């Protein structure tokens, strides 16, 4: 271990929790500050009248044995049961439904059934996508950071490359491709239903569409819905709760309901002072800002481009319905064990109103072993659209969005509005109020951010690192966790994955 350091971590989202656990395990003295009452950030939960609602994330990736998230949790000493899902999602287009199946042969059959007009090309496309995803995922699992900062990480990369040099060789001409380039190669760019399907999936997983999404990381983002959706026993919030418990057991000090309002670097002592909303101050050798927001006094620490790109906010409705009613729907999946999601795309009217070009509505039925099941509904919307509205316009927009979303859900779950106990609609303002973040999408997986200019955990400020979904590798729980690990390893290079 390097010298024991005093480290401050801002934000108990997945990045902050993984960074804290990893560093505390190495014996560093870590303090974690979180604005909200509960851990997890946008992959967390909140409680209302005894019901546990997710704040955002509902589907976990990388939880398979050896998967990046599972590996990071295990190395921190957190062991959670992950249940693979055979059928994680249905994508509902206006003229067809695509069932996302885990098993590869079944998936190819499904592609042929759902896209009969161009089945051959679609399957050829997916076969290549699957190959690319496998190679890129293999690299991701080694937890090599970008930009590659340390000689031994180059060594790791070469080691992986040597295992199948030909696959890497074939990847090289595709490094600068967008997904649209790959779609074009298979003659599918004019095949609207397939492009709609890809765009809906990418808006969620890559925060951009086929024209913007970098092919290599997006191949994982697309294939992982089929290959890597795992349900965590106890529900999604179990991950953040288990990490909270573990960080505390490892000796980290946790401050919930505590917002860091300002930071100050003391040149003389080379230490950072963090100031909280409770008028307290703390001194640290190093700080990891895993909040995804800019802290006063550190503006130059955030990659301006990443902030600029981090535009997507969300409108979300949380409700619960009786489990008996979900059973009556006769779904082909057991939603008492696994979450099951619908992605309803492409809806021009709701897309125009909320400025999401693909108008994709995500509906997740959460697993439950009680008599009620939580259903969350969400859609992308640019956070800035909600910022400058007066009270009346804000209320009108929120009401319109709520009824438009409920009406879409009714189409796939008839009777939903009759049975649902609608708790509340959240908008970018809600995220701002509780998590200080209006934009919650993370950095999009464009060529710029994921290939040519990946945002490093290191900043121009001494001893000030950043982590989270606006840092490489980008959006999503698994990626945020990986960036938290990178930040920890940048502070203590002796950290490695066993
Ligand atoms: C509606 C929605 C659905 C999603 N669905 C999925 C999904 O199904 N699967 C998936 O993988 N990903 C999903 N995501 C994305 C995923 O949740 C995020 O990419 C990931 O969790 C981000 O983690 P993070 O650590 O970067 O930050 P965050 O989760 O944003 O956490 C940052 C934390 O910092 C805290 N904070 C902010 N400012 C301060 C401050 N000044 N002082 C103290 N604390 C502060 C906040 O309260 C917050 O807890 C979804 C996101 C949303 C919004």
Coordinates of C-alpha atoms and ligand atoms in Angstrom, one line a residue:
X1 CA 0.0 0.0 0.0
X2 CA 1.1 3.6 -0.6
X3 CA 1.1 6.0 2.3
X4 CA -2.2 6.0 4.2
X5 CA -4.1 9.0 2.9
X6 CA -7.1 11.1 4.1
X7 CA -9.5 10.9 1.2
X8 CA -12.8 12.8 0.8
X9 CA -15.4 11.3 -1.6
X10 CA -18.3 13.4 -2.7
X11 CA -21.4 11.5 -3.8
X12 CA -22.6 8.0 -2.7
X13 CA -23.7 7.0 -6.2
X14 CA -22.2 3.8 -7.6
X15 CA -18.9 5.5 -8.5
X16 CA -18.5 7.1 -5.0
X17 CA -19.5 3.9 -3.2
X18 CA -17.0 1.7 -5.2
X19 CA -14.2 4.2 -4.8
X20 CA -14.9 4.5 -1.0
X21 CA -15.0 0.7 -0.5
X22 CA -11.9 0.0 -2.6
X23 CA -9.8 2.7 -0.8
X24 CA -11.1 1.9 2.7
X25 CA -10.2 -1.8 2.1
X26 CA -6.6 -0.6 1.4
X27 CA -6.5 1.0 4.8
X28 CA -7.0 4.6 3.7
X29 CA -9.0 7.0 5.9
X30 CA -12.0 7.7 3.7
X31 CA -15.0 10.1 4.4
X32 CA -18.0 9.9 2.1
X33 CA -20.4 12.8 1.8
X34 CA -23.9 12.3 0.3
X35 CA -26.6 14.9 -0.1
X36 CA -29.5 12.4 -0.1
X37 CA -30.7 10.3 2.9
X38 CA -29.9 7.0 1.2
X39 CA -27.0 5.7 -0.9
X40 CA -27.0 4.9 -4.6
X41 CA -27.7 8.2 -6.3
X42 CA -29.5 7.5 -9.6
X43 CA -29.1 3.8 -8.9
X44 CA -30.5 4.2 -5.4
X45 CA -34.0 4.2 -3.9
X46 CA -36.3 6.3 -1.8
X47 CA -39.0 5.2 0.6
X48 CA -42.6 6.5 0.6
X49 CA -45.2 5.0 3.0
X50 CA -43.1 1.8 3.4
X51 CA -42.7 1.3 -0.3
X52 CA -39.2 1.2 -1.8
X53 CA -39.0 3.0 -5.2
X54 CA -35.9 3.1 -7.4
X55 CA -34.5 6.6 -8.1
X56 CA -33.5 5.6 -11.6
X57 CA -31.6 2.4 -12.6
X58 CA -33.7 -0.7 -12.8
X59 CA -31.6 -3.2 -14.8
X60 CA -28.1 -4.3 -13.9
X61 CA -25.4 -5.3 -16.3
X62 CA -22.0 -6.9 -15.6
X63 CA -23.3 -8.9 -12.6
X64 CA -22.5 -12.3 -14.2
X65 CA -19.5 -14.2 -12.6
X66 CA -16.4 -12.4 -13.8
X67 CA -18.5 -9.4 -15.0
X68 CA -17.0 -6.0 -14.2
X69 CA -19.6 -5.0 -11.6
X70 CA -19.6 -8.3 -9.9
X71 CA -15.8 -8.3 -9.9
X72 CA -15.7 -4.8 -8.3
X73 CA -18.3 -5.7 -5.7
X74 CA -16.4 -8.9 -4.8
X75 CA -13.0 -7.2 -4.6
X76 CA -14.7 -4.7 -2.2
X77 CA -16.0 -7.7 -0.2
X78 CA -19.6 -7.5 -1.3
X79 CA -21.2 -10.8 -2.5
X80 CA -24.7 -10.6 -3.9
X81 CA -26.7 -13.3 -5.7
X82 CA -27.3 -12.4 -9.3
X83 CA -30.0 -14.2 -11.2
X84 CA -29.7 -14.3 -15.0
X85 CA -32.7 -13.3 -17.0
X86 CA -33.8 -15.3 -20.0
X87 CA -36.1 -12.6 -21.4
X88 CA -35.3 -9.1 -20.0
X89 CA -37.2 -6.8 -22.2
X90 CA -39.8 -6.3 -25.0
X91 CA -39.2 -3.4 -27.4
X92 CA -42.6 -2.3 -28.7
X93 CA -42.4 -0.5 -32.0
X94 CA -45.6 0.8 -33.7
X95 CA -45.8 -2.1 -36.1
X96 CA -44.0 -4.9 -34.2
X97 CA -42.7 -6.2 -30.9
X98 CA -39.1 -7.5 -30.4
X99 CA -38.6 -9.9 -27.5
X100 CA -35.0 -9.7 -26.2
X101 CA -33.9 -13.2 -25.4
X102 CA -30.7 -14.2 -23.6
X103 CA -30.1 -17.5 -25.5
X104 CA -28.2 -16.7 -28.8
X105 CA -30.0 -19.1 -31.1
X106 CA -33.4 -18.0 -29.8
X107 CA -32.3 -14.4 -30.3
X108 CA -31.4 -14.9 -33.9
X109 CA -34.7 -16.7 -34.5
X110 CA -36.4 -13.7 -32.9
X111 CA -34.5 -11.2 -35.1
X112 CA -35.6 -13.2 -38.2
X113 CA -39.2 -13.2 -36.9
X114 CA -39.3 -9.5 -36.0
X115 CA -37.5 -8.2 -39.0
X116 CA -38.6 -10.6 -41.8
X117 CA -38.2 -8.0 -44.6
X118 CA -34.4 -8.1 -44.1
X119 CA -33.8 -11.0 -41.8
X120 CA -30.5 -12.2 -43.5
X121 CA -28.8 -8.8 -43.2
X122 CA -30.1 -8.2 -39.7
X123 CA -28.7 -11.5 -38.5
X124 CA -25.3 -10.9 -40.3
X125 CA -25.2 -7.5 -38.6
X126 CA -25.9 -9.0 -35.2
X127 CA -23.3 -11.7 -35.6
X128 CA -20.7 -9.1 -36.2
X129 CA -22.0 -7.0 -33.4
X130 CA -21.8 -10.0 -31.1
X131 CA -18.2 -10.7 -32.1
X132 CA -17.2 -7.0 -31.5
X133 CA -19.0 -6.9 -28.2
X134 CA -17.2 -10.1 -27.0
X135 CA -13.8 -8.6 -27.8
X136 CA -14.5 -5.2 -26.3
X137 CA -16.1 -6.7 -23.2
X138 CA -13.1 -8.9 -22.7
X139 CA -10.9 -5.7 -22.6
X140 CA -13.4 -4.0 -20.3
X141 CA -13.2 -6.9 -17.8
X142 CA -9.5 -6.3 -17.4
X143 CA -10.4 -2.8 -16.1
X144 CA -7.9 -1.0 -18.2
X145 CA -8.6 2.7 -17.9
X146 CA -8.7 5.2 -20.7
X147 CA -6.7 7.2 -21.5
X148 CA -4.3 4.3 -20.7
X149 CA -2.2 5.9 -17.9
X150 CA 0.2 3.2 -16.7
X151 CA 2.7 1.0 -18.4
X152 CA 1.4 -2.1 -16.7
X153 CA -2.1 -1.5 -18.2
X154 CA -0.5 -1.5 -21.7
X155 CA 0.9 -4.9 -20.6
X156 CA -2.6 -6.1 -19.6
X157 CA -4.0 -4.9 -23.0
X158 CA -1.3 -6.7 -24.9
X159 CA -1.9 -9.9 -22.8
X160 CA -5.6 -9.8 -23.8
X161 CA -4.8 -9.1 -27.4
X162 CA -2.4 -12.0 -27.6
X163 CA -5.2 -14.4 -26.6
X164 CA -7.0 -13.8 -29.9
X165 CA -4.8 -11.5 -32.1
X166 CA -7.0 -12.0 -35.2
X167 CA -10.2 -10.6 -33.5
X168 CA -8.2 -7.5 -32.5
X169 CA -6.8 -7.1 -35.9
X170 CA -10.3 -7.2 -37.4
X171 CA -11.4 -4.6 -35.0
X172 CA -8.9 -2.0 -36.0
X173 CA -10.6 -0.7 -39.2
X174 CA -13.8 -0.3 -37.1
X175 CA -12.4 1.8 -34.3
X176 CA -13.5 5.1 -35.8
X177 CA -17.0 3.7 -36.9
X178 CA -20.3 4.9 -35.6
X179 CA -23.1 2.3 -35.3
X180 CA -24.6 3.9 -38.4
X181 CA -21.4 2.9 -40.3
X182 CA -21.8 -0.7 -39.3
X183 CA -25.5 -0.6 -40.1
X184 CA -24.6 0.8 -43.5
X185 CA -22.1 -1.9 -44.1
X186 CA -24.9 -4.5 -43.9
X187 CA -27.2 -2.4 -46.2
X188 CA -29.6 -1.7 -43.4
X189 CA -29.5 2.1 -43.1
X190 CA -32.7 2.5 -45.1
X191 CA -34.5 -0.2 -43.1
X192 CA -36.5 2.0 -40.8
X193 CA -37.9 -0.6 -38.3
X194 CA -34.5 -1.9 -37.5
X195 CA -32.9 1.5 -37.1
X196 CA -35.8 2.5 -34.8
X197 CA -35.1 -0.5 -32.7
X198 CA -31.4 0.3 -32.5
X199 CA -32.1 4.0 -31.8
X200 CA -34.5 3.2 -28.9
X201 CA -31.9 0.8 -27.3
X202 CA -29.0 3.2 -27.8
X203 CA -30.8 6.3 -26.5
X204 CA -31.1 4.4 -23.2
X205 CA -27.7 2.6 -23.1
X206 CA -25.5 5.0 -25.0
X207 CA -27.4 8.3 -24.5
X208 CA -27.2 8.9 -28.3
X209 CA -28.4 7.4 -31.5
X210 CA -26.9 5.3 -34.3
X211 CA -25.4 8.4 -36.0
X212 CA -23.6 9.5 -32.9
X213 CA -22.8 6.2 -31.0
X214 CA -19.3 4.8 -31.3
X215 CA -19.5 1.3 -32.7
X216 CA -17.1 -0.5 -30.3
X217 CA -18.5 0.4 -26.9
X218 CA -22.1 0.5 -28.4
X219 CA -21.7 -3.1 -29.5
X220 CA -21.5 -4.0 -25.8
X221 CA -24.3 -1.6 -25.0
X222 CA -26.6 -3.3 -27.5
X223 CA -25.6 -6.9 -27.0
X224 CA -25.6 -6.6 -23.2
X225 CA -29.4 -6.2 -23.1
X226 CA -29.5 -9.7 -24.4
X227 CA -26.5 -11.2 -22.9
X228 CA -25.9 -9.6 -19.6
X229 CA -29.0 -8.6 -17.7
X230 CA -28.9 -10.0 -14.2
X231 CA -31.4 -9.5 -11.5
X232 CA -30.0 -8.9 -8.0
X233 CA -31.7 -10.9 -5.4
X234 CA -33.5 -8.5 -3.1
X235 CA -33.9 -5.9 -5.8
X236 CA -31.6 -3.3 -7.3
X237 CA -31.3 -1.1 -4.2
X238 CA -29.6 -4.1 -2.5
X239 CA -26.3 -3.2 -4.3
X240 CA -26.1 0.3 -2.9
X241 CA -27.3 -0.7 0.6
X242 CA -24.7 -3.6 0.7
X243 CA -22.0 -1.2 -0.4
X244 CA -23.0 1.3 2.2
X245 CA -22.8 -1.4 4.9
X246 CA -19.5 -2.6 3.6
X247 CA -17.8 0.8 3.5
X248 CA -18.9 1.5 7.0
X249 CA -17.6 -2.0 8.2
X250 CA -14.3 -1.2 6.5
X251 CA -14.0 2.0 8.6
X252 CA -15.0 4.7 6.2
X253 CA -17.0 7.6 7.7
X254 CA -20.3 8.2 6.0
X255 CA -22.1 11.5 6.1
X256 CA -25.6 11.3 4.6
X257 CA -28.0 14.3 4.2
X258 CA -24.7 16.3 3.8
X259 CA -24.0 18.5 0.8
X260 CA -20.5 19.7 -0.1
X261 CA -21.0 23.3 -1.0
X262 CA -17.5 24.5 -1.6
X263 CA -13.9 23.3 -1.8
X264 CA -10.7 25.2 -1.2
X265 CA -7.1 24.1 -2.0
X266 CA -4.5 25.2 0.5
X267 CA -1.3 25.7 -1.4
X268 CA 0.8 25.8 1.8
X269 CA -0.2 22.4 3.1
X270 CA -1.3 20.9 -0.3
X271 CA -4.6 19.9 1.3
X272 CA -8.2 20.3 0.3
X273 CA -10.8 21.8 2.5
X274 CA -14.4 20.7 1.9
X275 CA -17.2 22.8 3.3
X276 CA -20.7 21.3 4.0
X277 CA -24.2 22.7 4.2
X278 CA -24.0 22.1 8.0
X279 CA -21.2 24.7 8.3
X280 CA -18.6 22.1 8.9
X281 CA -15.2 21.8 7.2
X282 CA -13.0 18.8 6.6
X283 CA -9.4 18.5 5.4
X284 CA -8.2 15.9 2.9
X285 CA -5.0 14.9 1.0
X286 CA -7.1 13.9 -2.0
X287 CA -10.7 14.3 -3.0
X288 CA -12.8 12.3 -5.5
X289 CA -15.8 14.2 -6.8
X290 CA -18.2 11.4 -7.7
X291 CA -21.2 13.7 -7.6
X292 CA -21.3 14.5 -11.4
X293 CA -21.7 18.1 -10.4
X294 CA -19.3 21.0 -10.3
X295 CA -18.3 22.0 -6.7
X296 CA -17.8 25.7 -6.1
X297 CA -14.0 26.4 -6.1
X298 CA -13.2 23.6 -8.6
X299 CA -14.8 24.7 -11.9
X300 CA -11.7 23.8 -13.9
X301 CA -11.8 20.2 -12.6
X302 CA -14.7 19.2 -14.7
X303 CA -14.1 18.4 -18.3
X304 CA -16.2 21.2 -19.8
X305 CA -17.1 19.0 -22.8
X306 CA -18.4 16.3 -20.7
X307 CA -20.7 18.6 -18.8
X308 CA -21.9 20.1 -22.1
X309 CA -22.7 16.6 -23.4
X310 CA -24.4 15.6 -20.2
X311 CA -27.7 17.0 -21.2
X312 CA -30.3 14.3 -20.8
X313 CA -32.7 14.5 -17.9
X314 CA -35.6 12.2 -17.2
X315 CA -39.3 12.3 -16.4
X316 CA -40.2 9.4 -14.2
X317 CA -43.4 8.0 -12.7
X318 CA -43.4 5.6 -9.8
X319 CA -46.4 3.6 -9.0
X320 CA -47.3 0.3 -7.5
X321 CA -49.9 -2.3 -8.5
X322 CA -51.2 -5.4 -6.9
X323 CA -49.0 -8.5 -7.6
X324 CA -52.3 -10.4 -8.3
X325 CA -53.0 -8.0 -11.2
X326 CA -49.6 -8.5 -12.7
X327 CA -50.2 -12.2 -12.6
X328 CA -53.5 -11.8 -14.4
X329 CA -51.6 -10.2 -17.3
X330 CA -50.1 -13.6 -18.1
X331 CA -46.6 -12.3 -18.9
X332 CA -44.2 -14.9 -20.2
X333 CA -41.7 -14.0 -17.5
X334 CA -41.8 -14.4 -13.7
X335 CA -41.8 -10.8 -12.5
X336 CA -41.7 -11.9 -8.9
X337 CA -38.1 -13.1 -9.5
X338 CA -36.8 -10.9 -12.3
X339 CA -37.5 -7.3 -13.4
X340 CA -39.1 -7.1 -16.7
X341 CA -38.9 -4.0 -18.9
X342 CA -40.8 -2.6 -21.9
X343 CA -39.4 0.0 -24.2
X344 CA -42.2 1.6 -26.1
X345 CA -40.8 3.4 -29.2
X346 CA -41.1 5.4 -31.4
X347 CA -43.8 7.8 -30.5
X348 CA -43.6 11.0 -32.5
X349 CA -46.1 13.0 -30.4
X350 CA -44.4 12.4 -27.0
X351 CA -41.0 12.6 -28.6
X352 CA -41.8 16.1 -30.0
X353 CA -43.2 17.3 -26.7
X354 CA -40.4 16.1 -24.6
X355 CA -37.6 16.6 -27.2
X356 CA -36.6 12.9 -27.2
X357 CA -36.3 12.2 -30.9
X358 CA -37.1 8.5 -30.3
X359 CA -39.9 9.0 -27.8
X360 CA -39.0 5.8 -26.1
X361 CA -40.9 5.1 -22.9
X362 CA -39.3 2.6 -20.5
X363 CA -41.5 0.6 -18.2
X364 CA -40.1 -1.7 -15.6
X365 CA -42.0 -4.1 -13.5
X366 CA -39.9 -4.7 -10.4
X367 CA -39.6 -8.1 -8.8
X368 CA -41.5 -8.5 -5.5
X369 CA -42.3 -11.2 -3.1
X370 CA -45.1 -9.2 -1.4
X371 CA -48.6 -8.4 -2.6
X372 CA -47.5 -5.2 -4.4
X373 CA -45.2 -4.6 -7.3
X374 CA -43.5 -1.4 -8.1
X375 CA -43.6 -0.2 -11.7
X376 CA -41.4 2.6 -12.9
X377 CA -41.9 4.5 -16.1
X378 CA -39.4 6.9 -17.6
X379 CA -38.5 8.9 -20.7
X380 CA -35.5 11.0 -21.7
X381 CA -36.0 14.8 -21.8
X382 CA -33.3 17.5 -22.1
X383 CA -32.9 18.8 -18.6
X384 CA -32.6 22.4 -19.9
X385 CA -36.2 22.3 -21.2
X386 CA -37.4 22.3 -17.6
X387 CA -35.1 25.0 -16.2
X388 CA -36.6 28.2 -17.3
X389 CA -40.3 27.5 -17.0
X390 CA -42.5 29.6 -14.8
X391 CA -44.5 27.7 -12.1
X392 CA -47.7 27.4 -14.3
X393 CA -45.8 26.2 -17.4
X394 CA -43.9 23.8 -15.4
X395 CA -47.1 22.3 -13.9
X396 CA -48.8 22.1 -17.3
X397 CA -45.8 20.4 -18.8
X398 CA -45.5 17.9 -15.9
X399 CA -49.3 17.1 -16.1
X400 CA -49.1 16.6 -19.9
X401 CA -46.0 14.4 -19.5
X402 CA -47.7 12.3 -16.8
X403 CA -50.9 11.7 -18.8
X404 CA -49.0 11.0 -22.0
X405 CA -46.8 8.5 -20.3
X406 CA -49.7 6.8 -18.5
X407 CA -51.6 6.6 -21.8
X408 CA -48.6 4.8 -23.5
X409 CA -48.3 2.4 -20.6
X410 CA -52.0 1.6 -20.8
X411 CA -51.4 0.4 -24.4
X412 CA -49.1 -2.4 -23.2
X413 CA -50.5 -3.0 -19.8
X414 CA -54.3 -2.6 -20.2
X415 CA -55.9 -1.7 -16.9
X416 CA -52.8 -0.1 -15.5
X417 CA -54.3 3.2 -14.6
X418 CA -57.2 1.5 -12.9
X419 CA -54.9 -0.6 -10.7
X420 CA -52.0 1.7 -10.2
X421 CA -51.4 3.7 -7.1
X422 CA -49.5 6.5 -8.7
X423 CA -47.2 8.0 -6.2
X424 CA -45.5 10.8 -8.0
X425 CA -44.0 12.1 -11.2
X426 CA -40.4 13.2 -11.0
X427 CA -38.8 15.7 -13.5
X428 CA -35.3 17.1 -13.9
X429 CA -36.3 19.4 -11.0
X430 CA -36.9 16.5 -8.8
X431 CA -33.4 15.1 -9.5
X432 CA -32.0 18.6 -8.9
X433 CA -33.8 18.9 -5.5
X434 CA -32.8 15.5 -4.1
X435 CA -29.5 14.8 -5.9
X436 CA -28.4 18.2 -7.1
X437 CA -28.4 16.9 -10.7
X438 CA -30.8 17.9 -13.4
X439 CA -29.0 16.1 -16.1
X440 CA -28.7 12.4 -15.3
X441 CA -27.8 10.8 -18.6
X442 CA -24.0 10.7 -18.2
X443 CA -21.6 11.3 -21.1
X444 CA -22.8 9.8 -24.3
X445 CA -20.9 7.0 -26.0
X446 CA -19.9 9.1 -28.9
X447 CA -16.6 8.6 -30.8
X448 CA -15.3 11.8 -29.2
X449 CA -16.0 10.8 -25.6
X450 CA -15.4 7.0 -25.7
X451 CA -12.6 6.7 -28.3
X452 CA -10.8 9.9 -29.1
X453 CA -11.1 12.0 -25.9
X454 CA -12.2 9.8 -23.0
X455 CA -12.6 11.8 -19.8
X456 CA -10.0 10.7 -17.3
X457 CA -10.5 10.5 -13.6
X458 CA -7.5 12.9 -13.2
X459 CA -8.1 16.6 -13.5
X460 CA -5.9 19.7 -13.8
X461 CA -6.3 20.3 -10.1
X462 CA -3.7 18.7 -7.7
X463 CA -5.3 15.9 -5.7
X464 CA -8.7 16.4 -7.2
X465 CA -10.2 13.4 -9.1
X466 CA -13.6 12.9 -10.7
X467 CA -15.6 9.7 -11.1
X468 CA -19.1 8.8 -12.2
X469 CA -21.0 8.5 -15.4
X470 CA -19.6 11.6 -17.0
X471 CA -16.1 10.0 -16.8
X472 CA -14.9 7.2 -19.0
X473 CA -16.4 4.6 -19.7
X474 CA -19.6 6.6 -19.5
X475 CA -23.3 6.1 -18.7
X476 CA -24.8 3.3 -16.6
X477 CA -24.3 1.7 -13.3
X478 CA -21.5 -0.7 -14.4
X479 CA -19.5 2.0 -16.0
X480 CA -20.0 4.4 -13.1
X481 CA -18.7 1.7 -10.8
X482 CA -15.7 1.1 -13.1
X483 CA -14.8 4.8 -13.0
X484 CA -15.0 4.8 -9.2
X485 CA -12.4 1.9 -9.3
X486 CA -10.2 3.9 -11.7
X487 CA -10.3 6.9 -9.3
X488 CA -9.3 4.7 -6.4
X489 CA -6.5 3.1 -8.4
X490 CA -5.2 6.5 -9.5
X491 CA -4.8 7.4 -5.8
X492 CA -3.3 4.1 -4.8
X493 CA -1.6 2.3 -7.7
X494 CA -1.1 -0.8 -5.5
X495 CA -4.8 -1.6 -6.0
X496 CA -5.4 -4.4 -8.3
X497 CA -8.1 -7.0 -9.1
X498 CA -7.2 -10.3 -7.6
Ligands
LIG1 C1 -34.4 7.2 -14.9 C2 -33.1 6.5 -15.0 C3 -33.0 5.2 -15.3 C4 -31.8 4.5 -15.4 N1 -31.7 3.2 -15.7 C5 -30.6 2.5 -15.7 C6 -30.5 1.1 -15.8 O1 -31.6 0.4 -15.9 N2 -29.3 0.5 -15.8 C7 -28.1 1.2 -15.7 O2 -27.1 0.6 -15.7 N3 -28.2 2.5 -15.6 C8 -29.3 3.2 -15.5 N4 -29.3 4.6 -15.4 C9 -28.1 5.3 -15.3 C10 -27.4 5.0 -13.9 O3 -28.3 5.1 -12.9 C11 -26.3 6.1 -13.8 O4 -25.5 6.2 -14.9 C12 -25.3 5.7 -12.6 O5 -26.0 5.2 -11.5 C13 -24.6 7.0 -12.2 O6 -23.8 6.8 -11.1 P1 -22.8 7.9 -10.5 O7 -22.0 7.3 -9.5 O8 -22.1 8.5 -11.7 O9 -23.7 9.1 -10.0 P2 -25.1 9.4 -9.4 O10 -25.9 8.2 -9.3 O11 -25.6 10.5 -10.1 O12 -24.7 9.8 -7.9 C14 -24.2 11.1 -7.6 C15 -24.5 11.3 -6.1 O13 -23.9 12.5 -5.7 C16 -24.7 13.2 -4.8 N5 -24.4 14.6 -4.8 C17 -24.5 15.5 -5.8 N6 -23.9 16.6 -5.5 C18 -23.5 16.5 -4.2 C19 -22.8 17.4 -3.3 N7 -22.5 18.6 -3.7 N8 -22.5 16.9 -2.1 C20 -22.8 15.6 -1.7 N9 -23.4 14.8 -2.5 C21 -23.7 15.2 -3.8 C22 -26.1 12.9 -5.3 O14 -27.1 13.1 -4.3 C23 -26.0 11.5 -5.8 O15 -26.3 10.5 -4.8 C24 -30.6 5.2 -15.2 C25 -30.6 6.6 -14.8 C26 -31.8 7.2 -14.7 C27 -31.9 8.7 -14.3

